PDB file of C-alpha atoms in Angstrom:
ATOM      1  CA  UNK A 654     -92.494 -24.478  87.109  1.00  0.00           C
ATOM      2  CA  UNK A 655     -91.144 -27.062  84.800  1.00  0.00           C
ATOM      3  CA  UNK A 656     -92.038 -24.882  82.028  1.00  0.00           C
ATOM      4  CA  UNK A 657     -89.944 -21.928  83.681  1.00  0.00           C
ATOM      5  CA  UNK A 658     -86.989 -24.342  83.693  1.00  0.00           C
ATOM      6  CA  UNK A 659     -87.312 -25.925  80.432  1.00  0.00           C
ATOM      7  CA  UNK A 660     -87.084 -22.136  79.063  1.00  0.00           C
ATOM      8  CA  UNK A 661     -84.176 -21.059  81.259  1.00  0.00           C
ATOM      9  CA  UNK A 662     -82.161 -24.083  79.748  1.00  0.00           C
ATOM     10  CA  UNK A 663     -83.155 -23.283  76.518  1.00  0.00           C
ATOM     11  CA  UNK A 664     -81.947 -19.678  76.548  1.00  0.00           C
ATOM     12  CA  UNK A 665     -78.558 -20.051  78.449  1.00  0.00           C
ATOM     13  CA  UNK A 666     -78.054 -23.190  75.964  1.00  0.00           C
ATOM     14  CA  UNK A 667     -78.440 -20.537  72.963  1.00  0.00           C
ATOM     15  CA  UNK A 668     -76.426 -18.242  74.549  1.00  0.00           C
ATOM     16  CA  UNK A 669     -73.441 -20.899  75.084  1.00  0.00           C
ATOM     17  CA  UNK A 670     -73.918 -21.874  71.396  1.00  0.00           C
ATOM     18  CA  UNK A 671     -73.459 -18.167  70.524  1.00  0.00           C
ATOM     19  CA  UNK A 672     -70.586 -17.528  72.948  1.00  0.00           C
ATOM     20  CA  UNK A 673     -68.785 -20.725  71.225  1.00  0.00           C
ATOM     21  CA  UNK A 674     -69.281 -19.124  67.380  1.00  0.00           C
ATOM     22  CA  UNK A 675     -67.916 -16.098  69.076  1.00  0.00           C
ATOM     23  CA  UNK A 676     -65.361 -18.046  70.804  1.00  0.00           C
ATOM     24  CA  UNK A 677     -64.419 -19.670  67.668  1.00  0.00           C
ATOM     25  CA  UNK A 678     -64.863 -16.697  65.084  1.00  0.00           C
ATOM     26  CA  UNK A 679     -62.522 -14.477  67.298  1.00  0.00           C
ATOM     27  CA  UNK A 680     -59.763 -18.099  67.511  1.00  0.00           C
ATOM     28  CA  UNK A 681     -60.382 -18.252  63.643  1.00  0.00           C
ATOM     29  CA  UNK A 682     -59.132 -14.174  63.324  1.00  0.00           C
ATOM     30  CA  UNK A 683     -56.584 -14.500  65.481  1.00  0.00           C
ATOM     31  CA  UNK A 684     -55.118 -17.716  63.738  1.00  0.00           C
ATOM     32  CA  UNK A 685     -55.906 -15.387  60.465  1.00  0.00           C
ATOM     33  CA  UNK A 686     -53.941 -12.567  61.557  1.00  0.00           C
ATOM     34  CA  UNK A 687     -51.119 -14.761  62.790  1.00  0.00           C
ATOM     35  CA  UNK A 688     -50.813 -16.400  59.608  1.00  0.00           C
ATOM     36  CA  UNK A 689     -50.704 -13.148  58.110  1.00  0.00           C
ATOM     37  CA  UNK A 690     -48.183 -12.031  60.031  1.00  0.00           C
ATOM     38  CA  UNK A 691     -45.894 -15.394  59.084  1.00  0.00           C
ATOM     39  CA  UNK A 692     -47.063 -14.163  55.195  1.00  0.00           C
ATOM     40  CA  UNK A 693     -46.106 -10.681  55.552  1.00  0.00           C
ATOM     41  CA  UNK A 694     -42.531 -11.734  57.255  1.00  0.00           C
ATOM     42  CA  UNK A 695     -41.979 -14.036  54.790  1.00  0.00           C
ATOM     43  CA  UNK A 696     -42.780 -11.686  51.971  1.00  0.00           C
ATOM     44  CA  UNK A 697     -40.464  -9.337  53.159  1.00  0.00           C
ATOM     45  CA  UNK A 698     -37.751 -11.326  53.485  1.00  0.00           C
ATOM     46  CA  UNK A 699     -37.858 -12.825  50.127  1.00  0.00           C
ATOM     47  CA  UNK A 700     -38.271  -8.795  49.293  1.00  0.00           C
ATOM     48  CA  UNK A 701     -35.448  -7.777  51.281  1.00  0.00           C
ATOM     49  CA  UNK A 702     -33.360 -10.391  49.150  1.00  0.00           C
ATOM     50  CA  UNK A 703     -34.345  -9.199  45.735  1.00  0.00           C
ATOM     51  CA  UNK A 704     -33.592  -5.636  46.445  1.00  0.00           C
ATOM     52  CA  UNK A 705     -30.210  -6.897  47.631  1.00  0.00           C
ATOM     53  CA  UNK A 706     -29.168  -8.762  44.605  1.00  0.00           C
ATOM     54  CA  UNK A 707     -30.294  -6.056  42.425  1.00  0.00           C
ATOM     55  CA  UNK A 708     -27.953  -4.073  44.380  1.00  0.00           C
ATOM     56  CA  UNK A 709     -25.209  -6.266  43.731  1.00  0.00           C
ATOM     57  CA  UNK A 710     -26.200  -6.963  40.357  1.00  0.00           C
ATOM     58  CA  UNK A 711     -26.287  -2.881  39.652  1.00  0.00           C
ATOM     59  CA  UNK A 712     -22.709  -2.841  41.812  1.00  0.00           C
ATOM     60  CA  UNK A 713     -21.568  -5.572  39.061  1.00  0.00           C
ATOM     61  CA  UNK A 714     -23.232  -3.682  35.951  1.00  0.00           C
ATOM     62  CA  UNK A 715     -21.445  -0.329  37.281  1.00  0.00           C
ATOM     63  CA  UNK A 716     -17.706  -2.197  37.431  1.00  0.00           C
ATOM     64  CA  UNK A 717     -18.603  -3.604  33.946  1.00  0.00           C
ATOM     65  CA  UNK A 718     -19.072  -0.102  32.489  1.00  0.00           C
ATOM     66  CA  UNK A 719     -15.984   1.050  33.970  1.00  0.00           C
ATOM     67  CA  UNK A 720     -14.110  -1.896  32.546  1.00  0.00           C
ATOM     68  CA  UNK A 721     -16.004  -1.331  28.926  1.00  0.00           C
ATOM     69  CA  UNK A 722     -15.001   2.085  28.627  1.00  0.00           C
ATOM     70  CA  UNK A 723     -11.246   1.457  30.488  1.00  0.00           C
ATOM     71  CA  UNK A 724     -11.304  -1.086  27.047  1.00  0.00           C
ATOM     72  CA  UNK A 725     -12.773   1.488  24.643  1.00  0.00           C
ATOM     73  CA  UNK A 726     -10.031   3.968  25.459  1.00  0.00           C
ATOM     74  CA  UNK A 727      -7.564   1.253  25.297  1.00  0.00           C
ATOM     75  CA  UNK A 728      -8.780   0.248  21.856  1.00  0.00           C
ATOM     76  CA  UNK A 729      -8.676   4.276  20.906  1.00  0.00           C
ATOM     77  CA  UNK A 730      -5.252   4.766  22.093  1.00  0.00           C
ATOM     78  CA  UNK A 731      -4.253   1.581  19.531  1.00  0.00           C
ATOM     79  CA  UNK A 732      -5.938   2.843  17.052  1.00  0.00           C
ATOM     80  CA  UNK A 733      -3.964   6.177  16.823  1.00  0.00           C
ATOM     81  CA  UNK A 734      -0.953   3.988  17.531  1.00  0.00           C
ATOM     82  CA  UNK A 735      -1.670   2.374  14.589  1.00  0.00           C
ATOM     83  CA  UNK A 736      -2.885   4.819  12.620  1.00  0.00           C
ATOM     84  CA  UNK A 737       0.841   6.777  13.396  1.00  0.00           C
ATOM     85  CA  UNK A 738       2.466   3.759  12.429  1.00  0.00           C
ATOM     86  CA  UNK A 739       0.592   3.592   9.254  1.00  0.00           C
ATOM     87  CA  UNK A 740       1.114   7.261   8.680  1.00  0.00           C
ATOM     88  CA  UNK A 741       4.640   6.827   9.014  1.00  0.00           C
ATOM     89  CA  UNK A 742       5.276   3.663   7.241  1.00  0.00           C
ATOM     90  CA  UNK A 743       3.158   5.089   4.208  1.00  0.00           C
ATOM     91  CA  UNK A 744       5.602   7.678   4.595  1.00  0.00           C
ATOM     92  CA  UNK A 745       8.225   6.040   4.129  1.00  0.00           C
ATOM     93  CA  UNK A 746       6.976   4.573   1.434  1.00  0.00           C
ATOM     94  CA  UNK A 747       6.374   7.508  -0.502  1.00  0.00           C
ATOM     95  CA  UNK A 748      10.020   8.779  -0.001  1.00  0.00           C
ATOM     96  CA  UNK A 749      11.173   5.513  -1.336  1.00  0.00           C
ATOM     97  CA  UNK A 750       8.933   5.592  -4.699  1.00  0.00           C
ATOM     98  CA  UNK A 751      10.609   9.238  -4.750  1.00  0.00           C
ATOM     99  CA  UNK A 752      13.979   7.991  -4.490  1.00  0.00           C
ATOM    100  CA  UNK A 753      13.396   5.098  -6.752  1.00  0.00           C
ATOM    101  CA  UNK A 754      11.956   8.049  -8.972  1.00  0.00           C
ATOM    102  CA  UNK A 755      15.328  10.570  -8.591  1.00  0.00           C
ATOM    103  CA  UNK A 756      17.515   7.885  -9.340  1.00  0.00           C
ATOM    104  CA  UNK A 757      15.830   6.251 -12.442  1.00  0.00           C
ATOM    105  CA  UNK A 758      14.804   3.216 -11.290  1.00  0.00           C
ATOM    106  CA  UNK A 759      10.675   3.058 -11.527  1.00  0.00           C
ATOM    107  CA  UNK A 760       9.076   4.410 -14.747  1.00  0.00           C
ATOM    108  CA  UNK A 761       6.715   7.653 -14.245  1.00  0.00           C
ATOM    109  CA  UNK A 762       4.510   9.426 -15.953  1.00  0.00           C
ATOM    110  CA  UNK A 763       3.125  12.940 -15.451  1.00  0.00           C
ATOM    111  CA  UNK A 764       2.581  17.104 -16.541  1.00  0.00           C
ATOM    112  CA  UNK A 765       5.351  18.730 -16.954  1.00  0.00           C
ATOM    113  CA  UNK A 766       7.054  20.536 -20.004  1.00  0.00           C
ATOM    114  CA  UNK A 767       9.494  20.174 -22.990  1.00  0.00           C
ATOM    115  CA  UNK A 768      12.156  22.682 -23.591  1.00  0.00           C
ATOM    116  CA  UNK A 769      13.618  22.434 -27.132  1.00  0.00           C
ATOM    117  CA  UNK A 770      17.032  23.670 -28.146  1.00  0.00           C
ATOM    118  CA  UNK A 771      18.205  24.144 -31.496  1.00  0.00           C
ATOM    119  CA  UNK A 772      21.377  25.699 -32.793  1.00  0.00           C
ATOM    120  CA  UNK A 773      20.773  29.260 -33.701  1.00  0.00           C
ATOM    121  CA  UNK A 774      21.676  30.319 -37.128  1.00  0.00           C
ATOM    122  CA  UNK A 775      24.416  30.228 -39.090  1.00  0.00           C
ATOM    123  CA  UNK A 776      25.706  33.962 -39.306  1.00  0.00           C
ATOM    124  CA  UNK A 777      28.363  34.229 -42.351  1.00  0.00           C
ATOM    125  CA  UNK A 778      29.802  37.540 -40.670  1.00  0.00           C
ATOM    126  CA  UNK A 779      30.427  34.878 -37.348  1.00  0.00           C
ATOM    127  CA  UNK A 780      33.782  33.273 -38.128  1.00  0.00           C
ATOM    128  CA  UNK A 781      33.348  31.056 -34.760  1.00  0.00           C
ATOM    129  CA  UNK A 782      30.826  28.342 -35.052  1.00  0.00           C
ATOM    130  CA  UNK A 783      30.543  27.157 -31.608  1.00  0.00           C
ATOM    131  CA  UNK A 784      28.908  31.397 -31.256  1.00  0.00           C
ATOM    132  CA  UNK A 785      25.530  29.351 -32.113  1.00  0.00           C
ATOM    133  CA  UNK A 786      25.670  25.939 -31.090  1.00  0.00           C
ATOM    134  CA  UNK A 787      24.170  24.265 -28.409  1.00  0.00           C
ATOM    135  CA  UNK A 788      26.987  23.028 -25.922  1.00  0.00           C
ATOM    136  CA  UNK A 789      26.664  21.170 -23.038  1.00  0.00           C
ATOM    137  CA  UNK A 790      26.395  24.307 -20.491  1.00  0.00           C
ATOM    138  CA  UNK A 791      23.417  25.313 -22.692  1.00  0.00           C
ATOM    139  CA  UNK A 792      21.846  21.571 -21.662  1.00  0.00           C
ATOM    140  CA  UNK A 793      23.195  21.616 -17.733  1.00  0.00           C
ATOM    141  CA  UNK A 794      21.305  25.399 -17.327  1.00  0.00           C
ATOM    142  CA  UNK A 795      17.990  23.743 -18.499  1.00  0.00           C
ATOM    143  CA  UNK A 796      17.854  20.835 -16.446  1.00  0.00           C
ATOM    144  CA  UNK A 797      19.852  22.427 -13.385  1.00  0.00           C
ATOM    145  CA  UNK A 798      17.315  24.997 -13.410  1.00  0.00           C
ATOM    146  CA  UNK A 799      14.347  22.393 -14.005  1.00  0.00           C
ATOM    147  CA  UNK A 800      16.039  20.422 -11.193  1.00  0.00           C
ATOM    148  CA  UNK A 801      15.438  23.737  -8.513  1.00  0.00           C
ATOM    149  CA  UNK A 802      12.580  24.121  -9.621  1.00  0.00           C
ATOM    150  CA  UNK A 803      11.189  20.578  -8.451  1.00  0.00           C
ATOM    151  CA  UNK A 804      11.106  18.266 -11.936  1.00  0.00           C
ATOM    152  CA  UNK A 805      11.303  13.980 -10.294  1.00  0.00           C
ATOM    153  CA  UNK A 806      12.505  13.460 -13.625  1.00  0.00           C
ATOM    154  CA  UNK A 807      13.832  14.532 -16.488  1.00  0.00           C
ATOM    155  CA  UNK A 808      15.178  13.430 -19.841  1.00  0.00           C
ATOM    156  CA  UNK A 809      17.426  14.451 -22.958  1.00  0.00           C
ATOM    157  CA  UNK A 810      16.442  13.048 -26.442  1.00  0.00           C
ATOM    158  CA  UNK A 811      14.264  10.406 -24.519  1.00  0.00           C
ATOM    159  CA  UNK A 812      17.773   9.195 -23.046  1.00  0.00           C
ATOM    160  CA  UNK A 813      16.558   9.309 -18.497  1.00  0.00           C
ATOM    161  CA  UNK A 814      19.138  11.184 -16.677  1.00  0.00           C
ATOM    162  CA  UNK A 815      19.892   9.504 -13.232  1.00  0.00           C
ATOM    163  CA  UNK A 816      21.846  11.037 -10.213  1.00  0.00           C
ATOM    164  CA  UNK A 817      24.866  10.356 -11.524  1.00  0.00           C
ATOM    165  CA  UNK A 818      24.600  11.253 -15.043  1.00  0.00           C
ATOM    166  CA  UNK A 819      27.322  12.736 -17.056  1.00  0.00           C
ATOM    167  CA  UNK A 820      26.541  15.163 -20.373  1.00  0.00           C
ATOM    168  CA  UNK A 821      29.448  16.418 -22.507  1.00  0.00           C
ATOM    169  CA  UNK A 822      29.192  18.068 -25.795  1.00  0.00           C
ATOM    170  CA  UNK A 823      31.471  16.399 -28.439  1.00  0.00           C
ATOM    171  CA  UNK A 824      31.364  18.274 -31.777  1.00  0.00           C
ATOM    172  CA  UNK A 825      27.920  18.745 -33.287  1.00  0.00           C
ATOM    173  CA  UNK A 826      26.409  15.888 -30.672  1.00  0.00           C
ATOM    174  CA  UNK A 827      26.445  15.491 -27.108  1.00  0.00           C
ATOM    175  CA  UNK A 828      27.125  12.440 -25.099  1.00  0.00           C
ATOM    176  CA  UNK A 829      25.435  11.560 -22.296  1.00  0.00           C
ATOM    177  CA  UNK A 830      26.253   8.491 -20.510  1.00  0.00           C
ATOM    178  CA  UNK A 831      27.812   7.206 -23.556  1.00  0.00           C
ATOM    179  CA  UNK A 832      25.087   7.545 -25.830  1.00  0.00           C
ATOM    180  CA  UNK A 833      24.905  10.122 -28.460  1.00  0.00           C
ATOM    181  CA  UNK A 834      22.220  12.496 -29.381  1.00  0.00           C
ATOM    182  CA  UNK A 835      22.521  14.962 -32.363  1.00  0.00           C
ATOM    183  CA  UNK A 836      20.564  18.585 -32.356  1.00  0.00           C
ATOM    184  CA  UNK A 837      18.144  19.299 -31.616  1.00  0.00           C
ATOM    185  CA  UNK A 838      18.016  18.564 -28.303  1.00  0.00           C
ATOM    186  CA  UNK A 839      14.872  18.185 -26.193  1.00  0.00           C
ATOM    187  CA  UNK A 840      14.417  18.307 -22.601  1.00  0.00           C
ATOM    188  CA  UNK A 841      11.943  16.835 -21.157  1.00  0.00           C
ATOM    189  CA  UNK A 842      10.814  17.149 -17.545  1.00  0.00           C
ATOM    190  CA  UNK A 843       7.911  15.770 -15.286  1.00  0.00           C
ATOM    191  CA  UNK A 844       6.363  18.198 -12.729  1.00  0.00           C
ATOM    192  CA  UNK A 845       4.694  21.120 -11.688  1.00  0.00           C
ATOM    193  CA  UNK A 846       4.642  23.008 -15.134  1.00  0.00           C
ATOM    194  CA  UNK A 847       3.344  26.087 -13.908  1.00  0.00           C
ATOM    195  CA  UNK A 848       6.109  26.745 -11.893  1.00  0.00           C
ATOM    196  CA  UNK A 849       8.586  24.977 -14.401  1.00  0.00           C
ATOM    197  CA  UNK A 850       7.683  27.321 -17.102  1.00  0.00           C
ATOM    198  CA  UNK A 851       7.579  30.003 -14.561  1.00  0.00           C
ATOM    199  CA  UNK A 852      11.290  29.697 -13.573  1.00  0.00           C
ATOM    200  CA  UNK A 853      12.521  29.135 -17.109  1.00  0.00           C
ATOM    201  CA  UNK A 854      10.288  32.024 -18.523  1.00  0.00           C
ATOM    202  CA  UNK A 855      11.601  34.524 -15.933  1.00  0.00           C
ATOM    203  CA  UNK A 856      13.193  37.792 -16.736  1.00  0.00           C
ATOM    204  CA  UNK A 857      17.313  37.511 -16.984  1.00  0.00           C
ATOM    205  CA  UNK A 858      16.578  33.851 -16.407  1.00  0.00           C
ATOM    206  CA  UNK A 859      17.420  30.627 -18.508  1.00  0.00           C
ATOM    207  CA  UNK A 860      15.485  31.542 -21.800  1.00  0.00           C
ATOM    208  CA  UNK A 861      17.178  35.028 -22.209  1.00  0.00           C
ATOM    209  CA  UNK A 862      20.310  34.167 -21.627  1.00  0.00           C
ATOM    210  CA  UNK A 863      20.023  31.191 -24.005  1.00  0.00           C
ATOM    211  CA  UNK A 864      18.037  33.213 -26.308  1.00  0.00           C
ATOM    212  CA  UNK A 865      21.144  35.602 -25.852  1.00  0.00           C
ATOM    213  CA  UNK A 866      23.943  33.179 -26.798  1.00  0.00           C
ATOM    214  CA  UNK A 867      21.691  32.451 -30.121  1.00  0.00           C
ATOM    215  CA  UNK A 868      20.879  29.755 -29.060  1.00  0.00           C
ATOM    216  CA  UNK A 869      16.465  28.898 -30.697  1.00  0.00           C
ATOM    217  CA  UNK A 870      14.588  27.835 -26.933  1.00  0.00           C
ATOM    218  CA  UNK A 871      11.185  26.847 -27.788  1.00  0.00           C
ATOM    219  CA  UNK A 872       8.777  25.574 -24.131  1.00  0.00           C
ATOM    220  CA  UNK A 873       5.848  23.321 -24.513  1.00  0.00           C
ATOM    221  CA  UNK A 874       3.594  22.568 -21.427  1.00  0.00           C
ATOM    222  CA  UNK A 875       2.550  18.846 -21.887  1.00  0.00           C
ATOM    223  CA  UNK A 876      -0.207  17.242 -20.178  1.00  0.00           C
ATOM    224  CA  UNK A 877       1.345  13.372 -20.192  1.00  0.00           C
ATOM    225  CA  UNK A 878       4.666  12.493 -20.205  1.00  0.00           C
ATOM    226  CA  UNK A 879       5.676   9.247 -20.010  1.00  0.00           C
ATOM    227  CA  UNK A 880       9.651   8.032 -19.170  1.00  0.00           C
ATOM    228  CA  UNK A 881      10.660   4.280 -18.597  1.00  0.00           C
ATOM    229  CA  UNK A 882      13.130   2.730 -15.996  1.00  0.00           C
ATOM    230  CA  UNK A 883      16.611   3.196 -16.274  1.00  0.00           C
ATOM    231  CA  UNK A 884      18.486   0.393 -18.071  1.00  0.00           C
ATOM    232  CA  UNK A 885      21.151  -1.537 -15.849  1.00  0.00           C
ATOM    233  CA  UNK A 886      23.663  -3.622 -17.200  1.00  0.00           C
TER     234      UNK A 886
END
């Protein structure tokens, strides 16, 4: 009998011991799953968080861009500005070199051609002398006509003509702004030769009627010519 007892205690005390470890292994997941619960919360949150500052920070990045190219397209627009501006100053400059040019006042250098005119010969049966000489009008055809046809400058026996240059014919020489230049007389002139000679060379034009009055035209086509500054007193 006190065996039957000693073996009843022994088994309900094993199966206490067992209920506690289950007791305790189901507190133990619990606690676990509770804790992961607080984990996973937290770990959202701090989730939650970091998607919303990138967010913002891709909000930010977006207004930069906007701002970079609103800049860019600033920048371009100041750049043509400037690059009119420059177009037109250089422009200007040019036309002033060319005036400086027309009136004398820089030296140049350049193609152009040399027109050569020589009093024709003397004919004995001619009683009139000035029938073959080289006058002034002779002179003012050349260079009027060298003039149209776009010379930037152009000089008589090396002597620079300038916009307000006088020429007049004064027995066998010709004076031209007080200077005096005996035959023959050469006229040079710097610029497009081609259509220089051209104009000169053309039928009824300059040369014949020259060439007409007896008067010897020779044209060169140069590749340099050189003509200094006008001299001012």
């Amino acid at each position: 009998m006190k065996n039957r007892r000693k073996g009843s205690h022994v088994i309900f005390s094993f199966v206490f011991l067992v209920l506690g470890f289950i007791v305790a292994f189901a507190f133990q997941v619990a606690q676990a799953d509770k804790d992961k619960n607080k984990l996973s919360d937290s770990q959202f949150d701090r989730d939650l968080s970091l998607r919303n500052e990138l967010i913002d920070q891709e909000e930010k990045n977006n207004q930069l861009f906007k701002e970079l190219e609103q800049a860019q397209k600033e920048l371009s627009d100041y750049e043509k500005e400037l690059s009119t501006k420059a177009d037109s100053y250089y422009n200007l400059a040019e036309d002033a070199n060319n005036y400086r040019m027309y009136l004398g006042k820089m030296p140049v250098q350049g193609k152009g051609v040399q027109v050569t005119l020589e009093d024709g010969n003397y004919n004995p049966n001619d009683d009139n002398v000035n029938n073959y000489l080289v006058h002034e009008h002779h002179i003012f055809q050349v260079v009027n006509e060298l003039y149209v046809s776009g010379a930037t400058a152009i000089s008589i026996n090396g002597q620079r003509l300038s916009h307000d240059s006088y020429i007049l014919c004064n027995g066998p020489v010709i004076e031209i702004d007080g200077n005096q230049y005996p035959a023959p007389f050469v006229v040079t002139a710097i610029g497009d030769s081609e259509v220089m000679e051209g104009a000169l060379n053309i039928k009824g034009g300059v040369k014949d009627t020259l060439v007409n009055e007896n008067i010897k035209f020779t044209l060169e086509k140069k590749d340099t010519i050189k003509m200094d500054a006008l001299r001012t007193n």
